[in-house]
Coordinates of C-alpha atoms and ligand atoms in Angstrom, one line a residue:
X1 CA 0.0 0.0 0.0
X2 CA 0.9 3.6 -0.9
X3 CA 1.7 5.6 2.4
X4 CA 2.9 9.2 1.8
X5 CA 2.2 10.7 -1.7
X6 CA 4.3 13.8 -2.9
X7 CA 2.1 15.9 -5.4
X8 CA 4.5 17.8 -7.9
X9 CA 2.1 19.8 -9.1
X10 CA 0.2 22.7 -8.0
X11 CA -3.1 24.7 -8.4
X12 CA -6.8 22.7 -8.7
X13 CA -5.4 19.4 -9.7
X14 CA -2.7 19.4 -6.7
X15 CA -5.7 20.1 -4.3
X16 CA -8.0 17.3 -6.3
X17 CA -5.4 14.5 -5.3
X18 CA -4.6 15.6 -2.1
X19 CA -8.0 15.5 -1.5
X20 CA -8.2 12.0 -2.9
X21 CA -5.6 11.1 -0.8
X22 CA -6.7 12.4 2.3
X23 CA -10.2 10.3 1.6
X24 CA -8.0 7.0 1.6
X25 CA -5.6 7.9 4.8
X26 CA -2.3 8.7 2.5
X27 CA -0.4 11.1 4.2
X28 CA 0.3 13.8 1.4
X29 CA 3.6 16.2 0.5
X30 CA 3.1 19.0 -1.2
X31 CA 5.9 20.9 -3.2
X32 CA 5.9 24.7 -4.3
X33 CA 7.7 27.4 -6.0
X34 CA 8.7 30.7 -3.7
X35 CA 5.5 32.2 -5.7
X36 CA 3.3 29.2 -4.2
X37 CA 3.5 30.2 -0.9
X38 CA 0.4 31.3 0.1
X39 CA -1.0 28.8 -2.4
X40 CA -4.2 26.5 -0.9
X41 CA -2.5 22.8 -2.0
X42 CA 0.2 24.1 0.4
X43 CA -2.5 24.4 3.3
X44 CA -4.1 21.5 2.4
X45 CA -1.1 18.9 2.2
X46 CA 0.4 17.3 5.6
X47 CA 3.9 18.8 4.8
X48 CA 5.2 20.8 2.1
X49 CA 8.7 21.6 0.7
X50 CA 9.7 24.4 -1.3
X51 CA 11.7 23.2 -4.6
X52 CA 12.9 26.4 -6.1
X53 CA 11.8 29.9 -7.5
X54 CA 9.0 30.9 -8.6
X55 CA 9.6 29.8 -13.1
X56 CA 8.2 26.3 -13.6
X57 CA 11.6 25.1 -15.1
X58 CA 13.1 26.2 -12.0
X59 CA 10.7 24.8 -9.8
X60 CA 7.8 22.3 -11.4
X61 CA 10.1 20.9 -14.0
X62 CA 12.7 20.2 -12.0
X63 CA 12.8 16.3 -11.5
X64 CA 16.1 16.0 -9.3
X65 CA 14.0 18.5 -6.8
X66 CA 11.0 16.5 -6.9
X67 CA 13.0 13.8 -6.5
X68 CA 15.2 15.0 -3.7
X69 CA 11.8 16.2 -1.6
X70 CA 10.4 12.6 -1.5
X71 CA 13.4 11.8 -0.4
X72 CA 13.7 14.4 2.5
X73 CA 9.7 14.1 3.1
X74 CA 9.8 9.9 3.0
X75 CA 7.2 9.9 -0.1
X76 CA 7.0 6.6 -1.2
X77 CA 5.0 7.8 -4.6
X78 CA 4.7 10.5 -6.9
X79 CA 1.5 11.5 -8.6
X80 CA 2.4 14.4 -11.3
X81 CA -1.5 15.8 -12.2
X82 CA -1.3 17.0 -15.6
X83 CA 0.5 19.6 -17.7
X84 CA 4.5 19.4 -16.0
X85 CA 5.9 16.5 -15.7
X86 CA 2.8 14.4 -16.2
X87 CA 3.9 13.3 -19.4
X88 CA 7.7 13.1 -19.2
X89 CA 9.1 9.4 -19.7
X90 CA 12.3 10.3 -18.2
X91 CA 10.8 11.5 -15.1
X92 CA 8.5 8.3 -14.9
X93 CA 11.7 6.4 -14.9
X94 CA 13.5 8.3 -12.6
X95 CA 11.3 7.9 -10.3
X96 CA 11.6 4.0 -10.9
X97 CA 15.3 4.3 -10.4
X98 CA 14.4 5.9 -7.1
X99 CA 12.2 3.3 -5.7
X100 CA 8.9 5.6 -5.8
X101 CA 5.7 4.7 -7.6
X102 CA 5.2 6.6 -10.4
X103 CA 1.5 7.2 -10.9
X104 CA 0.2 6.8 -14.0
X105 CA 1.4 4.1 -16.6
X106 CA 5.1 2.8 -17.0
X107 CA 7.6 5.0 -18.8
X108 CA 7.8 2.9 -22.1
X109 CA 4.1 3.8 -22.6
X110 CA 4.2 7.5 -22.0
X111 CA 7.2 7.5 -24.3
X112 CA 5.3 5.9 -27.1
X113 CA 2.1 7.7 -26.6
X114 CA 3.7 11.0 -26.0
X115 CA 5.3 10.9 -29.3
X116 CA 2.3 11.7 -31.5
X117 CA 3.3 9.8 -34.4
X118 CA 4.5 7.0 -32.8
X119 CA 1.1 7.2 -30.7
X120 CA -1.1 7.2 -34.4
X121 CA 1.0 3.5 -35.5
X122 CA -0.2 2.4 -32.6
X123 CA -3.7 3.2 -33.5
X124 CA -3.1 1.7 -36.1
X125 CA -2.1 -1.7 -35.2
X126 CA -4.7 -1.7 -33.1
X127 CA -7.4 -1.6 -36.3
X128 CA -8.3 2.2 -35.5
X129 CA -8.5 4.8 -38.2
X130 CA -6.3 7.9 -37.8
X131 CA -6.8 11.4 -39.7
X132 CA -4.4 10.7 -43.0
X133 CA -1.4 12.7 -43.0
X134 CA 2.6 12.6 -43.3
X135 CA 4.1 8.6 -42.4
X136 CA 5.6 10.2 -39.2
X137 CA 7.8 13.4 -38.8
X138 CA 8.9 15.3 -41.6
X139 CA 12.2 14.6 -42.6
X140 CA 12.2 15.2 -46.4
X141 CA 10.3 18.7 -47.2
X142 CA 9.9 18.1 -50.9
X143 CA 8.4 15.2 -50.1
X144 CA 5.8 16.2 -47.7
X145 CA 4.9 19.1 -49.8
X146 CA 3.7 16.5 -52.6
X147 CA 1.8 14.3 -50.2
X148 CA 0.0 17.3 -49.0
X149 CA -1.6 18.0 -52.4
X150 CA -2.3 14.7 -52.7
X151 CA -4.2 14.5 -49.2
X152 CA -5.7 18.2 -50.3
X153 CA -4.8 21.4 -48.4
X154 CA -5.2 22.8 -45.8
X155 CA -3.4 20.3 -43.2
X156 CA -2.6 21.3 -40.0
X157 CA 1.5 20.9 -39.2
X158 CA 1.4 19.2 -35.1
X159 CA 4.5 19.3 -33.4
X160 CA 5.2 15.6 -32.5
X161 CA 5.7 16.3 -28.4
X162 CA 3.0 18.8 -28.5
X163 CA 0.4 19.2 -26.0
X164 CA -1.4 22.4 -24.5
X165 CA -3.1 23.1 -27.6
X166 CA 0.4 25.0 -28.7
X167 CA 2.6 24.2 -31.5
X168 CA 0.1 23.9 -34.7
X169 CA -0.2 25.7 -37.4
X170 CA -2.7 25.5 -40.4
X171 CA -1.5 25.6 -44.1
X172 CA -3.5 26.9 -46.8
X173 CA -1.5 26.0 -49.6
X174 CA 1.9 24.6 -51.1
X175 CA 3.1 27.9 -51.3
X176 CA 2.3 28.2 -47.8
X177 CA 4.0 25.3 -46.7
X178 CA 7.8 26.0 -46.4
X179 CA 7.5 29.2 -44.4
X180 CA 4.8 27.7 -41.7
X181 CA 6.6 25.1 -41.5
X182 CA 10.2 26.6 -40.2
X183 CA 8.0 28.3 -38.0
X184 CA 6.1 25.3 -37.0
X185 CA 9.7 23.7 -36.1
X186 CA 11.1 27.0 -34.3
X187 CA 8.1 27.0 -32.2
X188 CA 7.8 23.2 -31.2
X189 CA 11.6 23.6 -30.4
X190 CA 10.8 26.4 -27.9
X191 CA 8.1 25.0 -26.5
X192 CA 8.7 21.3 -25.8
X193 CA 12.9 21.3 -26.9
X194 CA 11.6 19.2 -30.1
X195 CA 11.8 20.3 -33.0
X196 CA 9.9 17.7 -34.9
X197 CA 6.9 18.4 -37.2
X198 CA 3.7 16.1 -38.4
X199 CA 1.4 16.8 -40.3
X200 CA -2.6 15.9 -40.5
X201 CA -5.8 16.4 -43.2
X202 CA -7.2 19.5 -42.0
X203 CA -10.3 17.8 -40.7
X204 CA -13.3 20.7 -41.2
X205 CA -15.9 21.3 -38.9
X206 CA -14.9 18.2 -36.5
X207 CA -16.1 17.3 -33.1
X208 CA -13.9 16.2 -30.6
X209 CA -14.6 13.4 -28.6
X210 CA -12.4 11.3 -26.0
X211 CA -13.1 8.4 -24.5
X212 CA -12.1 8.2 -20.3
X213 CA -10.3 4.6 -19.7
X214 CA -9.5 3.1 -16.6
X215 CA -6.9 -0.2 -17.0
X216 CA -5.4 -2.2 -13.6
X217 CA -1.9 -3.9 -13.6
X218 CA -4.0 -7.1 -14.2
X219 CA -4.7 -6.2 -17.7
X220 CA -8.5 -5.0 -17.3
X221 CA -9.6 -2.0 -19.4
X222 CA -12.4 -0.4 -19.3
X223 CA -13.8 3.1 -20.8
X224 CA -15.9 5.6 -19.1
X225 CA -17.3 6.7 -21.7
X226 CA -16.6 9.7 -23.4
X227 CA -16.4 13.7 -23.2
X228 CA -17.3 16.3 -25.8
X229 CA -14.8 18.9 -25.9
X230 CA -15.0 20.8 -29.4
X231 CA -15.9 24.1 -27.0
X232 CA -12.2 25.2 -27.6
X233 CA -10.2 28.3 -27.9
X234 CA -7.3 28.3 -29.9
X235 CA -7.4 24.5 -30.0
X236 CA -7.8 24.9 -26.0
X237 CA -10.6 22.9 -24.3
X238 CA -13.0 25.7 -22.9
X239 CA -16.2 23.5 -22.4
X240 CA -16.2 19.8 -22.0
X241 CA -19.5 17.7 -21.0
X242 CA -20.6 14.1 -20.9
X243 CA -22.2 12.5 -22.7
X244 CA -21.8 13.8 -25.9
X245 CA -24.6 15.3 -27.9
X246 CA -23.2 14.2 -31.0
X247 CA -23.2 10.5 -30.2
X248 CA -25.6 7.9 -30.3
X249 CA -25.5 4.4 -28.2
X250 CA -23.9 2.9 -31.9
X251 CA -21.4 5.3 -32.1
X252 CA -20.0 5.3 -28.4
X253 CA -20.0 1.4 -28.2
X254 CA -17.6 1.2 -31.2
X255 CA -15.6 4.3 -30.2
X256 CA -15.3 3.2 -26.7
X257 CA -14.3 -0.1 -28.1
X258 CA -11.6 1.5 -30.3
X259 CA -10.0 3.3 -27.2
X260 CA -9.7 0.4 -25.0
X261 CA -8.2 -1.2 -28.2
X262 CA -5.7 1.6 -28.5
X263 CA -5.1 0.8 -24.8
X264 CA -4.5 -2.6 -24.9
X265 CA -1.8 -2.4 -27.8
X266 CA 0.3 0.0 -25.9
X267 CA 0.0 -1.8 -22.7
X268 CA -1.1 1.0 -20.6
X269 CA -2.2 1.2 -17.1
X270 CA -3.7 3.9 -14.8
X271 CA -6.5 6.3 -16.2
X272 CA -5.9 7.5 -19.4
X273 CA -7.8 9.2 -22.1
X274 CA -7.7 8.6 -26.0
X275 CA -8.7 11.5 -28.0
X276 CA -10.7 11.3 -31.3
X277 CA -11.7 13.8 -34.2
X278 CA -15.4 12.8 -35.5
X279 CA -16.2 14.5 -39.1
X280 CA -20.0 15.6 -39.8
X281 CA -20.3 12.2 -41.4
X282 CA -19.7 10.5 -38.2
X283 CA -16.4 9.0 -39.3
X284 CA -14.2 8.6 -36.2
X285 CA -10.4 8.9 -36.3
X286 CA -7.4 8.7 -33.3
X287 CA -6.0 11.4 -32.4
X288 CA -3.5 11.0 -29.6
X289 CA -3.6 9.8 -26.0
X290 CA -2.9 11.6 -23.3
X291 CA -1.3 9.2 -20.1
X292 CA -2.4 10.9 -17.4
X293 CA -5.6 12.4 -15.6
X294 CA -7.3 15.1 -17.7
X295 CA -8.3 18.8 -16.5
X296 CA -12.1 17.6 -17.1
X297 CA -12.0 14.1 -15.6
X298 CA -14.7 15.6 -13.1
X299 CA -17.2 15.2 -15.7
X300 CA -16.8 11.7 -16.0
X301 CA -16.9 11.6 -12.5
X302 CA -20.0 12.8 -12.1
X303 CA -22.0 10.9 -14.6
X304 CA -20.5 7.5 -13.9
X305 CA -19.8 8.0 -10.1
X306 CA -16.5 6.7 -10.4
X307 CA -13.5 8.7 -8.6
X308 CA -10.8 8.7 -11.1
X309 CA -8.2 9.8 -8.9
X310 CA -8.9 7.5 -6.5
X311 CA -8.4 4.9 -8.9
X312 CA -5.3 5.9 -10.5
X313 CA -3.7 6.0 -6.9
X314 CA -5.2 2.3 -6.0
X315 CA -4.2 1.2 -9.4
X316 CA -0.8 2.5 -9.0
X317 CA -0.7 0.5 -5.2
X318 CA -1.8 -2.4 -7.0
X319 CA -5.8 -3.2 -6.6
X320 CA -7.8 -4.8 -9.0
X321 CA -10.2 -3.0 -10.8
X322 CA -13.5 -3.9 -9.1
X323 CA -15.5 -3.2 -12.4
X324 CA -16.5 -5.1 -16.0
X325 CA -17.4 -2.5 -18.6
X326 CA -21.1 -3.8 -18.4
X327 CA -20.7 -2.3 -14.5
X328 CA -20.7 1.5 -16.1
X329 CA -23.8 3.0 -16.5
X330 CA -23.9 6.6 -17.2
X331 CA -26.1 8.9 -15.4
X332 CA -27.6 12.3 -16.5
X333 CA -25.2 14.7 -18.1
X334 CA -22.8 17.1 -17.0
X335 CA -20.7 20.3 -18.0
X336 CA -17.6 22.1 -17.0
X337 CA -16.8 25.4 -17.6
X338 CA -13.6 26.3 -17.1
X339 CA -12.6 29.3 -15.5
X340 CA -9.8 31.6 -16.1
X341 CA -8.3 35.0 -15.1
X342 CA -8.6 36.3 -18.1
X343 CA -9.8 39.4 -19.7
X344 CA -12.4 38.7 -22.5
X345 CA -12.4 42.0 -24.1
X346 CA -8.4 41.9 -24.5
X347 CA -8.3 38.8 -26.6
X348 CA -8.3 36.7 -23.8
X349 CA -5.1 38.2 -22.2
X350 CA -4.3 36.6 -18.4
X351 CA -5.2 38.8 -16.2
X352 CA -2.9 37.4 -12.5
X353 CA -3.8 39.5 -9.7
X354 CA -5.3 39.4 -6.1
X355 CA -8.7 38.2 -5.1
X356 CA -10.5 40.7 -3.2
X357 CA -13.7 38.8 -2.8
X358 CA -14.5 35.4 -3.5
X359 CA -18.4 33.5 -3.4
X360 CA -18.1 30.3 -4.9
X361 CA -22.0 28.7 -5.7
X362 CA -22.6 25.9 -4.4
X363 CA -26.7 23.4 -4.3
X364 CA -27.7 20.4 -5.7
X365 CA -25.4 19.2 -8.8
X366 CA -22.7 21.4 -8.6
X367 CA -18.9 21.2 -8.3
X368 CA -15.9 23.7 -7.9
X369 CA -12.7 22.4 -8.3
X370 CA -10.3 25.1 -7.6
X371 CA -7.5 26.4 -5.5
X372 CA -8.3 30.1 -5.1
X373 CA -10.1 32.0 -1.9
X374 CA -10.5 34.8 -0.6
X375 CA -7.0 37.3 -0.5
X376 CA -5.2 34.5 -2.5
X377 CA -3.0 36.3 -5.0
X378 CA -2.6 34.8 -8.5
X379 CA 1.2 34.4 -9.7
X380 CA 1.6 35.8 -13.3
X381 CA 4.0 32.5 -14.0
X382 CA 1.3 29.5 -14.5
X383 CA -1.7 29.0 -16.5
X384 CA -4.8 30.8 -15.9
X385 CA -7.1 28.5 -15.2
X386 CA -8.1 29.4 -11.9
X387 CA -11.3 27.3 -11.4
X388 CA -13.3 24.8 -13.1
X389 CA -17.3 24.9 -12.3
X390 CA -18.8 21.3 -13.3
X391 CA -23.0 21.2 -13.1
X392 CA -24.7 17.4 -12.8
X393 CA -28.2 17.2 -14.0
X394 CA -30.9 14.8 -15.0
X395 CA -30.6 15.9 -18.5
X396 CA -28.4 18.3 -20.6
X397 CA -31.2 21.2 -20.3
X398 CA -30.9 21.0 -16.3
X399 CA -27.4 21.1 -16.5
X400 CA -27.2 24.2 -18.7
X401 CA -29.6 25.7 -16.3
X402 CA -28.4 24.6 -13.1
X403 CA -24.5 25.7 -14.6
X404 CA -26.2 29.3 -15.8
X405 CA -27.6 29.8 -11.8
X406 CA -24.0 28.7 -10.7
X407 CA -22.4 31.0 -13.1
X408 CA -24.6 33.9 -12.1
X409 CA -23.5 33.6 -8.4
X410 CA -20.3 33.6 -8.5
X411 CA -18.0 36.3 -7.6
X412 CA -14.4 35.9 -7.7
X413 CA -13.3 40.0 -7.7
X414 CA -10.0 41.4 -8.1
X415 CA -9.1 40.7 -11.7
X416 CA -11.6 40.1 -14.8
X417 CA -12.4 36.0 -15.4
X418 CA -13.9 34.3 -18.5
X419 CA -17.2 33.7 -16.0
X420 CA -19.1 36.3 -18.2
X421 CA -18.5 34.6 -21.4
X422 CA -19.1 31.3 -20.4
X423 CA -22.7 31.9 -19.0
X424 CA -23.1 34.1 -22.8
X425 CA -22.3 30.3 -24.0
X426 CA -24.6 28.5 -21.7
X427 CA -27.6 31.4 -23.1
X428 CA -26.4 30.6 -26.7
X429 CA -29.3 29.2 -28.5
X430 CA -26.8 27.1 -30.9
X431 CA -25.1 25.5 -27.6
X432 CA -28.5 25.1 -26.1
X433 CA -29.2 22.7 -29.1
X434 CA -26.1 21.1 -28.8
X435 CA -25.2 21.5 -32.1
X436 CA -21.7 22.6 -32.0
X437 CA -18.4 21.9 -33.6
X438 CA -14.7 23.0 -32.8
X439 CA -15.7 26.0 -34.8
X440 CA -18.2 27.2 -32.3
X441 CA -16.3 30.0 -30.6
X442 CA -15.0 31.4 -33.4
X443 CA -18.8 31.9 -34.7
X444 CA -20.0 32.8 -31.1
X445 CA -17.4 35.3 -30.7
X446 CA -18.6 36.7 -34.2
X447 CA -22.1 36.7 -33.2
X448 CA -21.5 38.8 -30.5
X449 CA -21.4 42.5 -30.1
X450 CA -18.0 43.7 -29.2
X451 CA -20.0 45.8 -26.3
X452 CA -20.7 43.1 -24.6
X453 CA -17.1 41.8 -24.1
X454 CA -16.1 44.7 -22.9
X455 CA -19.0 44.5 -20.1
X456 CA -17.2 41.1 -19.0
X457 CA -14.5 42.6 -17.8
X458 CA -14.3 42.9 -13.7
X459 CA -17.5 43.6 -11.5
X460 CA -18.0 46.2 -9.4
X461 CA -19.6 47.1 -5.7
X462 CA -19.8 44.4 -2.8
X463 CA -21.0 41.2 -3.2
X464 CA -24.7 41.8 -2.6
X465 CA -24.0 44.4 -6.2
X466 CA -22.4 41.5 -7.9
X467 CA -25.0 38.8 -7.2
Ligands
LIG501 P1 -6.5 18.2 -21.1 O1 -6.0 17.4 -22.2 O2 -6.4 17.6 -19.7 O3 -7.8 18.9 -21.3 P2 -4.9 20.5 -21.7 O4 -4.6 20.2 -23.1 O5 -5.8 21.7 -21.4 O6 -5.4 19.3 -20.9 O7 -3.6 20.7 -20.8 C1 -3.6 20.6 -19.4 C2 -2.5 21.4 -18.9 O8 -1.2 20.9 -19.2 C3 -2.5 22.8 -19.4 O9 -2.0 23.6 -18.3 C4 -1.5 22.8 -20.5 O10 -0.9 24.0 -20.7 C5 -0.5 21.8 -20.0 N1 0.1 20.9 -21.0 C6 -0.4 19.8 -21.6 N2 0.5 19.3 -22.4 C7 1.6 19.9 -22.3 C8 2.9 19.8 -22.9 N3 3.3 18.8 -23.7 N4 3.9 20.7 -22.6 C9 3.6 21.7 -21.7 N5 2.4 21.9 -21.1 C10 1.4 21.0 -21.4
LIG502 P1 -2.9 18.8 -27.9 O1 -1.8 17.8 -27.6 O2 -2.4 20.1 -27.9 O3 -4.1 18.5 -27.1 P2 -4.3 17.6 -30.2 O4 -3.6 16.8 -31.2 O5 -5.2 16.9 -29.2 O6 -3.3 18.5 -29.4 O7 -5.2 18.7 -30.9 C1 -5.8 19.8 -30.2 C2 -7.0 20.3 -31.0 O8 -6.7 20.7 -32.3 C3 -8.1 19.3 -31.2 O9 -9.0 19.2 -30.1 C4 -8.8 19.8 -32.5 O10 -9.7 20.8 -32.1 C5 -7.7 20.4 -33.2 N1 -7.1 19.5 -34.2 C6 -6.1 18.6 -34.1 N2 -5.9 17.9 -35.2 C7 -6.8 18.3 -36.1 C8 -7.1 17.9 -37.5 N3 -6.3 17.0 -38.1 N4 -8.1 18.6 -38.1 C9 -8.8 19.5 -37.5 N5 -8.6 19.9 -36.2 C10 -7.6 19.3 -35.5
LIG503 MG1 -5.3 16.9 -27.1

């Protein structure tokens, strides 16, 4: 059995496992950057050591740190959240070398799966379709110039580590090609010290759909079913809800099938989640895995009942998973919003700063996972997601509704937050419908009068005003 968990990570998801922790009597360690702390995962945690200044690659990146903390603190695993190390073979391994549990699956699967390309031959060998595109990175330019035509412009250049959303670019053209694609390879090189460039079929107007998995060191996998997520903003996930109104019972049986193929061919272990593209015609095709837990796992949570976490840390001791796939049943819907500090009427700019009043909703259905309270101040040096608001209904309509009332009542003051423009989503009669593709933002945000961003910048007055 696990006894003493360090968390390297911080924010919502560092406060979701220690949480999860807590619930099955692991003692927890928390580690932090100097700008960290005041931050709540270091209230929360039994002990907490500081690893470095306040830069994540000074601080959260830094492996022998993390390393030498559950070392000094007596951790005997490591669970990484997501984004940081989460997805870092080395790391996994190091911690191997070290005699700590990694959790999440072994390093030789987060080093195959990480690798996008590598990731889509596994797909493959599974019997899944993938979007059609270059046979792995780009090596000869010429080359993949002429098997762009033939696939037909545009395609989307993906850098091979990528993640985040970051390092894509779309290509119009032929002539297009050379130049994006330098600065496809500058960028990925920047951004995740690999330089090397992929490219997919632009796939147009496509919904994206992953499918939760849970798999044991036994060799049991089983799918959770799945998670819309085209809401997205600059290919970043703004909206995510299950199930997805896209799908039929047809469709998710053989999708869900094709993940926990994709799963079994890579040998993985620990909650995972493969992501798909569907086209209007209801083709499905792999798009990568991702070996960790997910920022909108809660939704899955809420309509199967299952606590993810939970499970990754029992897998990771060892336990077998207690469930067939006939065992999940889903239940209502659910939505998360995901909150940010971020000013809507400056393009989205993050907006760090220090909360002056916080009211988090609360009632039947509804869930905040987030780190931030009263006085907390926001560093400038991590993402902006500062919250993520997930409402549980009978139906989709509820949720909407009962995610609308949440919305409207809470006030997090001090700096503007995308709360404004998610409940414009939730009022959206196109979103109401749930007809929606990854192209929905960029038609909401035409839709809407520039006035009204600007009125979603900060509120005003005491929290009786803001209500
Ligand atoms: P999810 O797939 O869980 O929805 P996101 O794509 O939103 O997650 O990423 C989760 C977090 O991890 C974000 O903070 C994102 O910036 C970060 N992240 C994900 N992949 C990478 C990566 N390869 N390099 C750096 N940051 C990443
Ligand atoms: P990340 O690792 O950053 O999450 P993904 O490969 O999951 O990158 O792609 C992120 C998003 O980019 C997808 O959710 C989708 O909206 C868009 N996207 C990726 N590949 C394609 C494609 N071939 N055609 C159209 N959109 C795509
Ligand atoms: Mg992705």
């Amino acid at each position: 059995m696990i006894e003493k968990v360090l968390i390297a990570n911080r924010g919502e998801v560092a406060v979701r496992v220690i949480r999860a922790c807590k619930e099955l009597g692991i003692k927890t360690l928390a580690v932090y950057s100097e700008a960290d702390v005041e931050s709540l995962h270091v209230h929360l945690a039994d002990e907490a050591i500081c690893i470095g200044r306040a830069p994540a690659v000074d601080s959260y990146l830094r492996a022998d740190r993390i390393l030498a903390a559950a070392e000094i603190g007596n951790a005997d695993a490591i669970h990484p959240g997501y984004g940081f190390l989460s997805e870092n073979a080395k790391f996994a391994e190091q911690c191997h070398a070290c005699n700590l549990i990694f959790v999440g699956p072994n390093a030789e699967v987060i080093r195959r799966m990480g690798d996008k390309t590598t990731a889509k031959e596994c797909a493959v060998r599974a019997g899944v379709p993938v979007v059609p595109g270059s046979d792995g990175a780009v090596t000869d330019e010429r080359a993949a110039v002429a098997l762009a035509r033939e696939i037909g412009f545009p395609i989307l250049l993906k850098a091979v580590a990528g993640g985040g959303g970051r390092g894509m670019r779309l290509v119009h053209s032929a002539s297009a090609f050379p130049k994006e694609f330098s600065l496809a390879r500058l960028e990925a090189e920047k951004n995740f010290a690999n330089g090397a460039i992929y490219f997919e079929k632009f796939i147009e107007e496509p919904h994206h759909i992953e499918f939760q998995l849970l798999a044991d060191k036994q060799g049991k996998i089983i799918h959770l079913g799945e998670r819309d997520c085209s809401i997205q903003r600059r290919y970043q996930k703004l909206i995510e809800e299950a199930p997805s109104p896209f799908l039929d019972n047809e469709l998710r049986e053989k999708m869900g099938d094709a993940a926990v193929r994709v799963a079994r061919e890579c040998g993985y272990e620990s909650a995972g989640t493969v992501e798909f593209l569907v086209d209007k015609d209801r083709n499905f095709y792999f798009m990568e895995m991702n070996t960790r837990i997910q920022v909108e796992h809660g939704v899955s949570e809420e309509v199967t009942g299952i606590d993810l976490v939970r499970w990754q840390l029992l897998i990771a001791a060892g336990e077998t998973l207690p469930y067939e796939q006939r065992d999940i049943a889903l239940r209502g819907h659910a939505i998360e919003c995901r909150i940010n500090a971020e000013d809507a009427a400056k393009n989205f700019a993050p907006r760090p700063g220090t909360v002056e009043l916080y009211y988090a909703p609360g009632g039947p259905g509804i869930r905040i996972d987030s780190h931030v309270y009263g006085g907390y101040r926001i560093p400038a040096q991590y993402d902006s997601m500062i919250a993520k608001v997930i409402a549980h209904a009978e139906n989709r309509e509820m949720a909407i509704g009962r995610m609308d009332t949440a919305l409207s009542g809470y006030v997090i003051r001090g700096m503007p937050t995308t709360i404004a423009y998610q409940r414009a989503i939730m009022r959206d009669p196109h979103f109401r419908k749930g007809r929606y593709t990854t192209k929905f933002v960029g038609e909401f945000s035409a839709r809407m009068p520039s006035e009204s961003l600007e009125g979603m910048g900060q509120g005003s007055g005491n929290l009786q005003e803001d209500l």
